Short mmCIF file of C-alpha atoms in Angstrom, two decimals:
data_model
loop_
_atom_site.label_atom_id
_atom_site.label_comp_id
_atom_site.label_asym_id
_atom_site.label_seq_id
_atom_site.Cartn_x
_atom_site.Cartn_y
_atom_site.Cartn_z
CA UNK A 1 -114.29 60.60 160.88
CA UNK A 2 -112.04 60.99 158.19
CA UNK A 3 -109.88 57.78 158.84
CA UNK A 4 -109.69 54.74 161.22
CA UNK A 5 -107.22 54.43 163.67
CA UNK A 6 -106.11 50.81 164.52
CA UNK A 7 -106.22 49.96 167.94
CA UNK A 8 -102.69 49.83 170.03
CA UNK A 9 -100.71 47.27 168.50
CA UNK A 10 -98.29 44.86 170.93
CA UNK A 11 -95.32 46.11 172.17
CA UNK A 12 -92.27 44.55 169.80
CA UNK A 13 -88.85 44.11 170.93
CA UNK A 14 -86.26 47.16 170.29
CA UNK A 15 -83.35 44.73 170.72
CA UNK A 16 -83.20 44.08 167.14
CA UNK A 17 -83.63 40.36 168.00
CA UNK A 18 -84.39 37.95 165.27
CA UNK A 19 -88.48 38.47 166.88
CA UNK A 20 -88.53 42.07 166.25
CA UNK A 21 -90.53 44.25 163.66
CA UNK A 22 -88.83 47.06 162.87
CA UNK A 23 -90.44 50.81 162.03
CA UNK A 24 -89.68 52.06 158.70
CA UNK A 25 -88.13 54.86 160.45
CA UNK A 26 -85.38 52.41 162.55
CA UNK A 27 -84.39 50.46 159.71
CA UNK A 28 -83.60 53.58 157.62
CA UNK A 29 -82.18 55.26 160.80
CA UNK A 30 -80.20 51.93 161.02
CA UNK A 31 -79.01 51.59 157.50
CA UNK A 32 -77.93 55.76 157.32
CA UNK A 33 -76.17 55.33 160.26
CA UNK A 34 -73.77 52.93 158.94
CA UNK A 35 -73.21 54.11 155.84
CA UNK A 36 -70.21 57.16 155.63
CA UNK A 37 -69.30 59.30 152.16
CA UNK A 38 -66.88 58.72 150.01
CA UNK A 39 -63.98 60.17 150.13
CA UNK A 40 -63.02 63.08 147.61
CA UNK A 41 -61.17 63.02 145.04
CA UNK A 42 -59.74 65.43 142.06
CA UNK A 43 -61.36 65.31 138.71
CA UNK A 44 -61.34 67.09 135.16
CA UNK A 45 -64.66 68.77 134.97
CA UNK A 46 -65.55 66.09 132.30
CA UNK A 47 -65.87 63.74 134.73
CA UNK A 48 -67.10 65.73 137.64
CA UNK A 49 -70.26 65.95 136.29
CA UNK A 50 -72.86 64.55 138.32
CA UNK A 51 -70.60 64.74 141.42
CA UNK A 52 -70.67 67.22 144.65
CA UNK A 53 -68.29 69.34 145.44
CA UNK A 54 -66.49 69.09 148.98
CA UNK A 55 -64.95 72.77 148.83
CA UNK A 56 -66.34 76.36 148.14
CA UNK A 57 -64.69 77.34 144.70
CA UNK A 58 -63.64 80.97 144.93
CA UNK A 59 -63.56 83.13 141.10
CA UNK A 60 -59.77 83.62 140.19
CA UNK A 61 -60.62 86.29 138.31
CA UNK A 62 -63.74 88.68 137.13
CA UNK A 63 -66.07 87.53 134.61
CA UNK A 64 -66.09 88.60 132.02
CA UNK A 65 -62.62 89.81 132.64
CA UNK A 66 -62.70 93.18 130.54
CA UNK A 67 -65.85 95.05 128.95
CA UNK A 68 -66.91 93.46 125.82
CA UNK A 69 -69.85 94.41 123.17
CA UNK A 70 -72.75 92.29 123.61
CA UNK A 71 -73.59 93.25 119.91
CA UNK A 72 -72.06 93.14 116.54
CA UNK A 73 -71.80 96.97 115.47
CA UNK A 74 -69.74 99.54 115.63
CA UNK A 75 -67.96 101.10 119.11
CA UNK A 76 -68.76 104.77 119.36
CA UNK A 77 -68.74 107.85 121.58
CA UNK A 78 -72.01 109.09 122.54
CA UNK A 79 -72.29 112.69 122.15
CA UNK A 80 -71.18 111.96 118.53
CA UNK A 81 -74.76 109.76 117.89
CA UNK A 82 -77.21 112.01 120.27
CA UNK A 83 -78.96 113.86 117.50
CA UNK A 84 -78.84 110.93 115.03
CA UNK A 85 -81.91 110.03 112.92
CA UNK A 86 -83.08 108.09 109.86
CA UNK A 87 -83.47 111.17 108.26
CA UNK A 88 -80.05 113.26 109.26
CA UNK A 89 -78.14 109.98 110.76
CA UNK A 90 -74.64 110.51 111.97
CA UNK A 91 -71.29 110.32 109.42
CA UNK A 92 -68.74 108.67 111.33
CA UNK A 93 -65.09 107.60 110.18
CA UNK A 94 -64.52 104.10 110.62
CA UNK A 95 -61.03 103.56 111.88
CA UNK A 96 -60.88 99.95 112.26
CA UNK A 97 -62.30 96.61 113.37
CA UNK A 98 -61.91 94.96 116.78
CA UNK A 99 -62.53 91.15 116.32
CA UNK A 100 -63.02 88.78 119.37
CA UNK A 101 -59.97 87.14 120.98
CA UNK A 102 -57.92 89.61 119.31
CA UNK A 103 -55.99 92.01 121.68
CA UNK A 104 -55.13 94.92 118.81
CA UNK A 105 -57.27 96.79 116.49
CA UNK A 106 -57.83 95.37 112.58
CA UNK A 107 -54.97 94.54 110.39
CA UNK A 108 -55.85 97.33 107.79
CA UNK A 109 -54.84 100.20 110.30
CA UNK A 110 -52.05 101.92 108.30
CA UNK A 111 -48.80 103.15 109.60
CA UNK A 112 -50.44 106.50 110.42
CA UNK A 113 -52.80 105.33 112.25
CA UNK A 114 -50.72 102.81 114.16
CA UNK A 115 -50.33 105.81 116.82
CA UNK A 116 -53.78 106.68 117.34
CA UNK A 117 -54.04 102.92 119.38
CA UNK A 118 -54.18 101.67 122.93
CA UNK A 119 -55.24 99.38 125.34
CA UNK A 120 -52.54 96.76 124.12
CA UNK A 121 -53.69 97.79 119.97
CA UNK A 122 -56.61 98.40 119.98
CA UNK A 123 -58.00 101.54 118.54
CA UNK A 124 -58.89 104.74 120.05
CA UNK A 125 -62.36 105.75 118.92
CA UNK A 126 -61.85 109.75 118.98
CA UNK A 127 -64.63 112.13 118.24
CA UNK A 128 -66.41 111.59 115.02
CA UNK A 129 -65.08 107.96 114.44
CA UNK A 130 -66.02 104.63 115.28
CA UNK A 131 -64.85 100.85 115.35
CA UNK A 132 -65.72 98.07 113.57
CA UNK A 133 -66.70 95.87 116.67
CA UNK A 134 -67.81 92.03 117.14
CA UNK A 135 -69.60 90.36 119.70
CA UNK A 136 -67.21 89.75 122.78
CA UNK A 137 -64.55 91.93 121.47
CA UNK A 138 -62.87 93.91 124.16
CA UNK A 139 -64.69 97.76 123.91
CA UNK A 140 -61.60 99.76 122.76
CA UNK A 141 -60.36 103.02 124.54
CA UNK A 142 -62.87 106.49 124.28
CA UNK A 143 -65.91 104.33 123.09
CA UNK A 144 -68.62 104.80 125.26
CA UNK A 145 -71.30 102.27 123.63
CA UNK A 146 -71.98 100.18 121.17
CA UNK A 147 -74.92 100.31 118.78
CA UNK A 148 -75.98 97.28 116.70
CA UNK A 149 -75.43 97.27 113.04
CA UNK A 150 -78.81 97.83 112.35
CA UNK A 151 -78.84 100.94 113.22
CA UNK A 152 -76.62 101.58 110.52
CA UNK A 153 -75.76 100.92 107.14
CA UNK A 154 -73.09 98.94 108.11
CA UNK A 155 -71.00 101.17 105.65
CA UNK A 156 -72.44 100.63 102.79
CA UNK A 157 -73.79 104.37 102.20
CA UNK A 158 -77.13 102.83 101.83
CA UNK A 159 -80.29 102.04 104.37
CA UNK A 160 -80.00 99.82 107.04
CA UNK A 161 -78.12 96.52 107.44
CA UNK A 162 -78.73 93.68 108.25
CA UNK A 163 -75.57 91.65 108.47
CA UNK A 164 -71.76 92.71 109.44
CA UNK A 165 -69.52 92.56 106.56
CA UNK A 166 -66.11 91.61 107.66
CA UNK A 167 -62.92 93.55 106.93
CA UNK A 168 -60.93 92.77 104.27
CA UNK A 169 -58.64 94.26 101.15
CA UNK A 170 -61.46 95.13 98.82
CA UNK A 171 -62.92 98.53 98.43
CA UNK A 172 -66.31 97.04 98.68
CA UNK A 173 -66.02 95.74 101.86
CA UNK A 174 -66.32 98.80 103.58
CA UNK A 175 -66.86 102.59 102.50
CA UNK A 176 -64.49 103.94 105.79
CA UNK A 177 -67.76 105.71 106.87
CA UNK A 178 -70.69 104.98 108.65
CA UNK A 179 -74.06 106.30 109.11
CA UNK A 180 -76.01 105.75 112.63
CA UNK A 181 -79.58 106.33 112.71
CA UNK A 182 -80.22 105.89 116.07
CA UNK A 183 -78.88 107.71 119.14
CA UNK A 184 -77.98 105.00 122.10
CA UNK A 185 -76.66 105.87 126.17
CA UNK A 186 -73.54 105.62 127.45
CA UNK A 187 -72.55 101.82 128.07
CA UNK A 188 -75.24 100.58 125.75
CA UNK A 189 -74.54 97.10 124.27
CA UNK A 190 -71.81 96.34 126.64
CA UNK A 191 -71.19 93.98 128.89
CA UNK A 192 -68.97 95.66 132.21
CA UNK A 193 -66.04 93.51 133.31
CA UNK A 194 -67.15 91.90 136.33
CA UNK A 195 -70.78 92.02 135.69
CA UNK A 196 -71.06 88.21 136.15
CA UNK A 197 -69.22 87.32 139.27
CA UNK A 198 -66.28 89.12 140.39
CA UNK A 199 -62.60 87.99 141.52
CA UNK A 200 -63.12 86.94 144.85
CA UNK A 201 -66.84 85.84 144.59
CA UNK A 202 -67.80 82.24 145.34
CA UNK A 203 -68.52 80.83 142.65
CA UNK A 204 -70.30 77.51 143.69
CA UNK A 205 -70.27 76.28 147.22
CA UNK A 206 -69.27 72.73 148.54
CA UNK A 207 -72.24 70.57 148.49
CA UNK A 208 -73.15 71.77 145.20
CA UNK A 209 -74.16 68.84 142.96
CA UNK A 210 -72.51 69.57 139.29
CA UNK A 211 -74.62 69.84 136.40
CA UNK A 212 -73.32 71.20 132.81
CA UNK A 213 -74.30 75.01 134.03
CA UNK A 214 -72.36 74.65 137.29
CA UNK A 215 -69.55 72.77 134.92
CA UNK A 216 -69.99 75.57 132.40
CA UNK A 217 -69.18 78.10 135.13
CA UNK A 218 -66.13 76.20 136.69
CA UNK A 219 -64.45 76.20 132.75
CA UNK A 220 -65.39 79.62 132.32
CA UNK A 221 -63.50 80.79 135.59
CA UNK A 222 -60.60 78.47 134.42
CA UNK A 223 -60.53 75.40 137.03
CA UNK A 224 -59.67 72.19 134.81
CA UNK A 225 -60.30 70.14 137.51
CA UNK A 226 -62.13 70.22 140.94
CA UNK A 227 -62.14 68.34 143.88
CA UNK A 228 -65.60 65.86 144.58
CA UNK A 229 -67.25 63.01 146.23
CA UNK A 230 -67.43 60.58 143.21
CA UNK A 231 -70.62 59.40 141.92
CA UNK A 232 -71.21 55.96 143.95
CA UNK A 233 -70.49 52.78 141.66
CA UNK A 234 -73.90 50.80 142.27
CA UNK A 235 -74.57 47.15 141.24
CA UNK A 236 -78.22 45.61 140.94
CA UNK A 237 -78.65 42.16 140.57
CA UNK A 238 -81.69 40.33 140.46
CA UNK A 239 -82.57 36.61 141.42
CA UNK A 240 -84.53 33.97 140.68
CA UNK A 241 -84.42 31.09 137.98
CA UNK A 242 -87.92 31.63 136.69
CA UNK A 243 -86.08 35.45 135.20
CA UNK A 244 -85.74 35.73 131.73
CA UNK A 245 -83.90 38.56 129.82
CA UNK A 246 -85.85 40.57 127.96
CA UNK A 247 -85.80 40.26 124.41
CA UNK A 248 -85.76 36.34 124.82
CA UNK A 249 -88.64 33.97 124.78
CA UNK A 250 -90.21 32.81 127.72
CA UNK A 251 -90.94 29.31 128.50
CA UNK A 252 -93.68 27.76 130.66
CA UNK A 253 -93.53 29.17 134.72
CA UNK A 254 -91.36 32.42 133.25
CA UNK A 255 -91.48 35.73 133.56
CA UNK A 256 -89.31 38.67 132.43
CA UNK A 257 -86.66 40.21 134.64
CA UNK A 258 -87.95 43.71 135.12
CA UNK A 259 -86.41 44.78 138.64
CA UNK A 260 -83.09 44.96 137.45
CA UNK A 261 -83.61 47.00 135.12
CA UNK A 262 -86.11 49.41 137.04
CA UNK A 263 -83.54 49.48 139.85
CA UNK A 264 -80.13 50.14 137.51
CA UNK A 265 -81.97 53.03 136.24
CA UNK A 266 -83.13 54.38 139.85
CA UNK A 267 -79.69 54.41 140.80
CA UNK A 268 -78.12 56.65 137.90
CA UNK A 269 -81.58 58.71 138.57
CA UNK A 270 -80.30 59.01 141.78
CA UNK A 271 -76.71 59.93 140.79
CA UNK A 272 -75.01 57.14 140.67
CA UNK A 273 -72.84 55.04 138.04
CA UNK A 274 -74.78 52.16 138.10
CA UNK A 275 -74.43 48.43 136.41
CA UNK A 276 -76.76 45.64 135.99
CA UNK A 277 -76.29 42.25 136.63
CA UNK A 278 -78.16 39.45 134.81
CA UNK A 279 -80.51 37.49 136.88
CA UNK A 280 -78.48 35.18 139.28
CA UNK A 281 -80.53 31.17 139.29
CA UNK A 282 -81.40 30.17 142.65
CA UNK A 283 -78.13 28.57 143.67
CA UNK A 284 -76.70 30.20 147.05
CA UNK A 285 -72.96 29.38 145.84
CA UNK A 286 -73.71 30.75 142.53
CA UNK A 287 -75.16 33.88 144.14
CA UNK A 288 -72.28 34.40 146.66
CA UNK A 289 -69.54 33.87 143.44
CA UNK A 290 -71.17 36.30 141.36
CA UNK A 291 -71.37 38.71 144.43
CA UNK A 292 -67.77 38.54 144.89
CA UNK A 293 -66.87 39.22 141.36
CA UNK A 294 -69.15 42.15 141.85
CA UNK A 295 -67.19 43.39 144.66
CA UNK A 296 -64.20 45.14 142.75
CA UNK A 297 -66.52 48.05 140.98
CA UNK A 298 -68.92 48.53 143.92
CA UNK A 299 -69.17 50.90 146.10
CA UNK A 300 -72.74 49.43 146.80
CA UNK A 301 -74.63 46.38 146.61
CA UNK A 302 -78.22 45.75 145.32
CA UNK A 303 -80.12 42.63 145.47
CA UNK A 304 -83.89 42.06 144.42
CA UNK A 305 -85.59 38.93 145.62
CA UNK A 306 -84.82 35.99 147.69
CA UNK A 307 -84.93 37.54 151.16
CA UNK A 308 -88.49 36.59 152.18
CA UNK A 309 -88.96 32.66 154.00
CA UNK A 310 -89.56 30.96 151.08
CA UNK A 311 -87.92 27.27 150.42
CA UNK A 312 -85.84 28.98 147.37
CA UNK A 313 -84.74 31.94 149.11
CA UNK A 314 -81.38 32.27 148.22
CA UNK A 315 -80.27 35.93 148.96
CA UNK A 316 -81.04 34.87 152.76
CA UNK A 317 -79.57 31.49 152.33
CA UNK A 318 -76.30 32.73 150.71
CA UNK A 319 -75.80 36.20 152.95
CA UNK A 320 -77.05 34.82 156.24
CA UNK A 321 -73.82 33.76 157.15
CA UNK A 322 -70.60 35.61 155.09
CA UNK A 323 -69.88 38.43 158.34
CA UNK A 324 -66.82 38.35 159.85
CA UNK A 325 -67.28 37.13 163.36
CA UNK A 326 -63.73 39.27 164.24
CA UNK A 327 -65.60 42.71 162.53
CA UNK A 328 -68.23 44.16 164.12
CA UNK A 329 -70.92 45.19 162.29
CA UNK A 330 -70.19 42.83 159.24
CA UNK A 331 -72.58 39.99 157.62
CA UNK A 332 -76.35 40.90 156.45
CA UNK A 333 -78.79 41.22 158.67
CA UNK A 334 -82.24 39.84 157.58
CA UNK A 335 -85.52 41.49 159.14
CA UNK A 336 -89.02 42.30 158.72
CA UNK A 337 -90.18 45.87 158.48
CA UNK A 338 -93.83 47.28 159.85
CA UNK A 339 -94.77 48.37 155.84
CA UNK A 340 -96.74 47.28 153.21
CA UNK A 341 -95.16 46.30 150.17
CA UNK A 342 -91.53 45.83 151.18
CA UNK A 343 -91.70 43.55 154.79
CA UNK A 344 -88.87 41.65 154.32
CA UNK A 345 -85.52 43.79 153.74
CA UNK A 346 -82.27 42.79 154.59
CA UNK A 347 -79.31 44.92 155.30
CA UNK A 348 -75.65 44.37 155.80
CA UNK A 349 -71.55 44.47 154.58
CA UNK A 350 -69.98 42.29 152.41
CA UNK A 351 -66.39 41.61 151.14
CA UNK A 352 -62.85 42.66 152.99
CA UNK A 353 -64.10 46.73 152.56
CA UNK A 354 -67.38 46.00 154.01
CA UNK A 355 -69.52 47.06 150.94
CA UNK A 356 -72.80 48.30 151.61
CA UNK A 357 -75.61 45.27 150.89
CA UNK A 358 -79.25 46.56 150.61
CA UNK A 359 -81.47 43.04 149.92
CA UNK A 360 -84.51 44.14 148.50
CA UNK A 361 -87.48 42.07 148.24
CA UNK A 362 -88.51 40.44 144.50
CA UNK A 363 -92.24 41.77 143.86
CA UNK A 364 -92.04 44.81 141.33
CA UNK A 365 -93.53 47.33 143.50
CA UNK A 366 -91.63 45.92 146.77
CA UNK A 367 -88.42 46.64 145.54
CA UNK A 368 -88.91 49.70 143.74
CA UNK A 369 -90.87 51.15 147.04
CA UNK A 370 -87.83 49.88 149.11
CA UNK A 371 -85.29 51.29 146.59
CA UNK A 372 -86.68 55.01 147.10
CA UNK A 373 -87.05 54.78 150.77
CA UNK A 374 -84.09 53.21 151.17
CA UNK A 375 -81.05 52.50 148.99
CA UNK A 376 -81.99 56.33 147.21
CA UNK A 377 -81.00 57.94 150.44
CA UNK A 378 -77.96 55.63 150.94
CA UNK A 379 -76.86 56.60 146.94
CA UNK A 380 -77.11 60.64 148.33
CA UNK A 381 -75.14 59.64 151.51
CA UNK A 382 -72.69 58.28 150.16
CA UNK A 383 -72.09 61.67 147.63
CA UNK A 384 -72.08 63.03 150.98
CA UNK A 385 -75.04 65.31 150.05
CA UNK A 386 -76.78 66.77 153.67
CA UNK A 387 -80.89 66.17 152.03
CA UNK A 388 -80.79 62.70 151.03
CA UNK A 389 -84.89 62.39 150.68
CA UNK A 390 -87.41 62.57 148.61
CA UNK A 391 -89.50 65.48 148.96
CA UNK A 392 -92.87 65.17 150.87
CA UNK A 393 -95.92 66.90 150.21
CA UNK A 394 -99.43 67.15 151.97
CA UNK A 395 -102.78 66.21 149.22
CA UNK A 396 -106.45 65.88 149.43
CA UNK A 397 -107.14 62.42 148.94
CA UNK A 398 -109.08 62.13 145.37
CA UNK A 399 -110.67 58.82 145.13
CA UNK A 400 -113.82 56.59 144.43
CA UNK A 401 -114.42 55.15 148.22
CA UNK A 402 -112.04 54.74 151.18
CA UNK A 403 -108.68 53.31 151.15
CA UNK A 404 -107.79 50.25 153.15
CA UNK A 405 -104.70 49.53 155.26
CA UNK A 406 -103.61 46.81 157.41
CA UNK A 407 -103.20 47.57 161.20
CA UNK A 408 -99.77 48.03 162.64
CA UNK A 409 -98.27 48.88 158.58
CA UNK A 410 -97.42 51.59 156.60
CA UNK A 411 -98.90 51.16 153.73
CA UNK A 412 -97.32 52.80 150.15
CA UNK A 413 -99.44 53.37 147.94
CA UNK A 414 -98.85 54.65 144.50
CA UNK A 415 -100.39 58.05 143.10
CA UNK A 416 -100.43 60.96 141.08
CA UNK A 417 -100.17 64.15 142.70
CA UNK A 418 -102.11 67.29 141.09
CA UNK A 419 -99.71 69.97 142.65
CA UNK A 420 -101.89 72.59 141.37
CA UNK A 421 -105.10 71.32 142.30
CA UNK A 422 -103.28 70.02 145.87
CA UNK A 423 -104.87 66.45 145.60
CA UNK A 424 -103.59 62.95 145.18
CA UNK A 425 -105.29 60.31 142.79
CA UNK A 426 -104.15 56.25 143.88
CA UNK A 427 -103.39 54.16 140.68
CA UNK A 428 -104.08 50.95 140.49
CA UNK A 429 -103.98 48.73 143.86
CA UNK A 430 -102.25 47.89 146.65
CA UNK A 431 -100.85 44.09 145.21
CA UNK A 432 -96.84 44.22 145.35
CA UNK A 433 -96.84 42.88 141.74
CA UNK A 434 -98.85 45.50 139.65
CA UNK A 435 -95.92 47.30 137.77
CA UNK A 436 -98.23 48.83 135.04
CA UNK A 437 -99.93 51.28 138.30
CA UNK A 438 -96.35 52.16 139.12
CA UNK A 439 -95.35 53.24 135.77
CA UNK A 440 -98.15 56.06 135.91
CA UNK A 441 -97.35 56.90 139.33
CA UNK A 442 -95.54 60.04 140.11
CA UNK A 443 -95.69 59.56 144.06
CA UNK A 444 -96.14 57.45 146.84
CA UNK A 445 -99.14 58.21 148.77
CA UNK A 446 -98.33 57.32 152.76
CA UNK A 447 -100.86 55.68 155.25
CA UNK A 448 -99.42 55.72 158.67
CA UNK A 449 -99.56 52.47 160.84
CA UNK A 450 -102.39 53.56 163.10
CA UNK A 451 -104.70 54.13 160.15
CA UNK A 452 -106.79 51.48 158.45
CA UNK A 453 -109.15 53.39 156.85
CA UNK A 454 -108.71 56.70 154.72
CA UNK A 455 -111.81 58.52 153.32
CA UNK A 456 -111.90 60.91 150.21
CA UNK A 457 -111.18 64.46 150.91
CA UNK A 458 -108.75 63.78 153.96
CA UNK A 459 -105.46 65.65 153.45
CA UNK A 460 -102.27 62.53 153.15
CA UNK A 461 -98.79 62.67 152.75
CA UNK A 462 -97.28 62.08 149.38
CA UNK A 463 -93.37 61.49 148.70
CA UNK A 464 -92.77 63.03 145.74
CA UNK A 465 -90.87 60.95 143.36
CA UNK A 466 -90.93 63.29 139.90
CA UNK A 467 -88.80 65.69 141.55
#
């Protein structure tokens, strides 16, 4: 066989009772199901970024809004250029310049020519002429195409150019002819009002999360400001007095506080605006003070460490008791989970708005595992985004021997996932504390409870975390 199953494990309780080992499943089921989005609100598209929208946006007006040269060159009709050639190119009388974000033709038309306009000044290109024309100018009236200035001479009565010369007073600048060496079809080089989305269109729909192409597109259609779940403010603290900041020297029986920052940068991975909070000592009034102060910015609450049954447990010692007896559903509820790393978990509100409180437990890998499976999907919840998981993956097992699990747990494991090759590689082992394996991992390989054994080659689940 390819794995081991474990044989039935006891019935538990499904009360929730202070006895009861929960599924991975029910405490994730019972922490989403108390946690609602936040509301919307309107912000300039600087700020939006990052955020989801909450209604369809609908395009105002076409875009772009009037046909425009994608080219600089010169605007021209096309039976005038069919026969051109480098050897007999086509003569044609320049009669001015159209510029972009001008609505008129150039400012060296004369008074005679001031007639011989339209489409709000800019000039007619009649047969045998052509106009000066930049990139995103509007394509004036009787042009048909536009053809790049290097196939011409750009009006300099020599061979082809390279560069546009601009206008100006000096003969020099421009010899009022052209010569086109190349023939081009009708609405070559131009870009057709409407050709991007149309008036009418939807531009994004709601749910979309906003990144600087879908911001790009709102300022382009002319919305200042939009209407959004805002990214969720998220605070991590960590505890424990043997944490020391990095950067400072560690005395005997210390170690450096990594989880908070791992964690704080999870969360803005994630999506959200996310602070960190400098390890909090092992003092359960010092820990509930801080956690108050906290309170004003945050929208949610993480703790790492303290939650497990340990004498210095102060997470458990200083949450255990701060619900509302009047609210239900308030206070933090302390429990053990059926996985391997991340048993003990707590979950709860805190605070007169009954802030979300995820308690995370303090080995490296515990609370990092426990942050994707479960305060990542809270984060997306709370944008009010509908997939708030990881994506999953099935992989051939790749390894040296068999894995191990423990009966009744599923066990997280950390990998690297060969997408091409459809296998999955474990790194490093299964101890809660080895951060260096976790820093090479890019997924999570999953052993279900009933398994204890795994050989090579048998296809596994993987949560994707790269993605």
């Amino acid at each position: 066989m390819s794995t081991t199953e474990a044989p039935p494990a006891d019935a538990h309780s499904s009360d929730g009772g202070p006895d009861h080992l929960w599924s991975v499943d029910e405490h994730l089921d019972d922490v989403l199901g108390a946690i609602r989005p936040l509301e919307p609100i309107e912000l300039q598209l600087p700020d939006a970024q990052g955020c989801v929208l909450v209604e369809d946006v609908v395009v105002p007006l076409a875009l772009p809004p009037f046909d425009n040269s994608s080219m600089d060159g010169y605007a021209v009709r096309v039976a005038d250029i069919a026969d051109a050639s480098t050897e007999f190119p086509a003569v044609l009388t320049v009669i001015g310049d159209v510029a972009a974000g001008s609505g008129g033709g150039s400012g060296d038309l004369d008074d005679d020519d001031a007639e011989d306009t339209g489409g709000g000044g800019l000039p007619t290109v009649g047969p045998g002429e052509a106009a000066r024309i930049m990139t995103g100018a509007p394509l004036p009236p009787g042009a048909e195409a536009v053809v790049p200035v290097e196939w011409t001479d750009g009006g300099s009565g020599g061979g082809p150019a390279t560069a546009m010369r601009a206008a100006g007073a000096n003969p020099e600048d421009s010899t009022g002819e052209v010569r086109v060496h190349r023939p081009a079809e009708a609405r070559a080089h131009v870009r057709a009002a409407g050709s991007d989305v149309k008036a009418g269109d939807i531009a994004l729909e709601a749910g979309t999360v906003l990144g600087p192409p879908q911001i790009g597109l709102l300022a382009a259609i002319g919305r200042a400001t939009v209407l959004v779940r805002p990214r969720p403010r998220v605070v991590v603290m960590s505890t424990g007095s043997e944490l020391v900041q990095p950067g400072e020297k560690l005395a005997a029986g210390q170690i450096y506080d990594s989880n908070s920052f791992a964690l704080t940068a999870a969360a803005r991975a994630a999506g959200a605006i996310a602070y960190r909070v400098g390890a909090v000592t092992d003092d359960a009034d010092v820990l509930r003070a801080t956690i108050e102060d906290q309170l004003v910015r945050a929208d949610l609450l993480v703790t790492t460490g303290g939650v497990s049954v340990g004498a210095y447990d102060v997470v458990k010692e200083a949450l255990s008791s701060v619900g509302d007896e009047d609210e239900a559903g308030s206070g933090v509820d302390f429990r053990k989970l059926a996985m391997q790393p991340g048993k003990p978990q707590g979950f709860g509100s805190i605070g007169p708005d009954h802030t979300p409180l995820l308690a995370l437990p303090g080995n490296p890998v515990s609370s990092y595992v426990s942050f994707e499976l479960f305060v990542r999907p809270v984060v997306r919840a709370l944008m009010g985004l509908p997939d708030v998981h990881r994506p999953t993956a099935r992989a051939t097992l790749d390894a040296d021997g068999p894995l191990n699990s423990p009966a009744g747990r599923r066990q997280f494991l950390r990998g690297v996932h060969d997408a091409q090759a459809g296998t999955v590689r474990p790194v490093g082992g299964s101890g809660s504390h080895l951060i260096a394996a976790l820093a090479h991992a890019d997924c999570l390989l999953v052993v279900p409870e009933e398994t204890v054994s795994v050989e090579p080659g048998t296809e596994v689940e993987v949560v994707l975390l790269a993605q």
